[in-house]
Each structure stands twice: as structure tokens, then as C-alpha cells.
């Protein structure tokens, strides 16, 4: 399974290089990674460290945006509920102190739509990097992600829940965590105000249109 993954990733890189060189790739027999195969996912569940090792190697060579659509999809398919063993492995990458390792960990965290389960790894990253590091924006994006929301005020309510999750960070023993918490909370408060204004405007507009139609 791991060998198959590495082989498929190699083929993907070769295909990308051919595209860059303008070669005809229509005849290439490229087989995408079978993300939906249950048996493959079960195999990766038994060897998460090996899976992340392959993905980490690929992370250095692949366009980062493409990593989200390939490697992250595979991790999410294997660990849909953010398993403890995955968190343990990500913390090991953070513990190296290398920015690329932490950025890789953040890439994996992005698969989980801002779930509060990712916060321990996010906090570990904030503790490990200088204040106002470029990774603050990356961690912030992972935390602020919401996935699908419902209702007019669904997005605002999702942001409000995130504010609640982050409240304990404001009294954390680490100064960088406290500073980050204030920084991201300020941004979330602004997002909430904008989303509520947008939702209220949309509701008012629909009521106005309905009222006009009702009067004929």
C-alpha cells in the first residue's frame, strides 16, 4: 500500500513535468491514487507513520496547493475523525522545530474544517514559532475553516464557537499563545460582525421583495 502510494505520486510528478515541457500526455496510462478504496484506507490506518513519511517527502517537491487536493484528501479519507495517533505523529513533526515540518502539519490540519480537535497541535505550533511568524496566518486559516454551514447566520455562529474554544488561550502560560489568541480573536470578531451584517441585509432584502410581490 505505501509502495503503491509512492509509485502513484511519482507518476503524478512525471505527468506534471511532461505538462510543463509541453509533451503529449494523452497516451500516458496514469492511474490516480484510489482514495475511496476501503481496503487501502484500512492498510494506512495500521501504518499512519509510514503514510505521513511518504506524504512529508512529497510535500517538499509538490506544489503546496496540490498537496491539499492529494495528500490531505488521503489522510482525511484514512482518518475522517482526526484520530489520536494522527495527532501524536503531527506533534512529532512540530517538535522538530523546522518550519517546513510545521507547515506540513498545518497542511494536514486543514483537512479537518477547523474542528476544535486540531487546537492542541495548533497551540504547539504557536509555542514553537516566533511571535507574528508567517505561520500565524497558516495556523489561523486552519482554525478559521468551517466546512459547510447552514442557516442565514451559520457562518457567524461558527465563528462565535471558535471564539469560545480560543478563550482559554488568552490566559495560557505561554506569552506567544496569549498574543496569538488576542490576534485571531480580533479577526474573528470582525468576521462575525461582517457576516451578521451580510445575513441581516439578505433577510431584509428578501422581506422587501416578498412584501412587494405580496402587494402585487
Tab-separated table of N, CA and C in Angstrom, residues 9 20 24-25 44-46 54 67 75 87 126 128 150-151 153 159 167 177 180 193 203 206:
chain	number	residue	atom	x	y	z
A	9	UNK	N	2.481	8.685	-6.664
A	9	UNK	CA	2.925	10.059	-6.528
A	9	UNK	C	4.054	10.359	-7.533
A	20	UNK	N	4.575	20.544	-18.131
A	20	UNK	CA	5.403	21.740	-18.158
A	20	UNK	C	6.271	21.785	-19.406
A	24	UNK	N	3.063	15.432	-25.127
A	24	UNK	CA	1.750	14.799	-25.277
A	24	UNK	C	1.595	13.767	-24.177
A	25	UNK	N	0.579	13.970	-23.313
A	25	UNK	CA	0.399	13.035	-22.202
A	25	UNK	C	-0.905	12.252	-22.331
A	44	UNK	N	-3.617	1.881	5.598
A	44	UNK	CA	-2.953	3.085	6.083
A	44	UNK	C	-3.234	3.328	7.560
A	45	UNK	N	-4.423	2.921	8.013
A	45	UNK	CA	-4.741	3.071	9.431
A	45	UNK	C	-3.749	2.293	10.298
A	46	UNK	N	-3.243	1.193	9.758
A	46	UNK	CA	-2.304	0.362	10.512
A	46	UNK	C	-0.875	0.892	10.427
A	54	UNK	N	5.753	9.259	3.740
A	54	UNK	CA	5.697	9.377	2.284
A	54	UNK	C	5.155	10.750	1.887
A	67	UNK	N	-0.920	19.701	-2.798
A	67	UNK	CA	-0.833	18.812	-1.645
A	67	UNK	C	-2.182	18.721	-0.939
A	75	UNK	N	-5.270	11.531	3.731
A	75	UNK	CA	-5.245	11.490	5.191
A	75	UNK	C	-6.662	11.601	5.743
A	87	UNK	N	-2.737	12.792	15.699
A	87	UNK	CA	-2.284	13.949	16.473
A	87	UNK	C	-0.882	13.715	17.028
A	126	UNK	N	2.194	27.343	17.640
A	126	UNK	CA	2.311	28.741	18.082
A	126	UNK	C	3.387	28.869	19.155
A	128	UNK	N	5.995	27.154	19.294
A	128	UNK	CA	7.304	26.826	18.720
A	128	UNK	C	7.852	27.888	17.781
A	150	UNK	N	-25.022	25.959	7.828
A	150	UNK	CA	-26.412	26.102	7.388
A	150	UNK	C	-27.066	27.280	8.084
A	151	UNK	N	-28.068	27.835	7.445
A	151	UNK	CA	-28.795	28.949	8.022
A	151	UNK	C	-28.171	30.282	7.679
A	153	UNK	N	-27.326	32.698	9.550
A	153	UNK	CA	-26.285	33.124	10.469
A	153	UNK	C	-25.318	31.981	10.796
A	159	UNK	N	-18.120	31.047	13.740
A	159	UNK	CA	-17.027	31.878	14.237
A	159	UNK	C	-17.170	32.147	15.736
A	167	UNK	N	-10.949	31.027	23.931
A	167	UNK	CA	-10.945	31.872	25.118
A	167	UNK	C	-9.897	31.433	26.149
A	177	UNK	N	1.196	32.253	22.936
A	177	UNK	CA	-0.163	31.725	22.782
A	177	UNK	C	-1.182	32.805	23.137
A	180	UNK	N	-1.253	35.333	20.289
A	180	UNK	CA	-1.940	34.775	19.122
A	180	UNK	C	-3.445	34.762	19.354
A	193	UNK	N	-19.014	40.269	12.808
A	193	UNK	CA	-19.766	41.492	12.526
A	193	UNK	C	-20.118	41.588	11.044
A	203	UNK	N	-31.657	39.069	4.665
A	203	UNK	CA	-33.002	38.834	5.185
A	203	UNK	C	-33.910	40.025	4.896
A	206	UNK	N	-34.882	40.093	1.213
A	206	UNK	CA	-35.898	39.092	0.855
A	206	UNK	C	-37.270	39.489	1.389
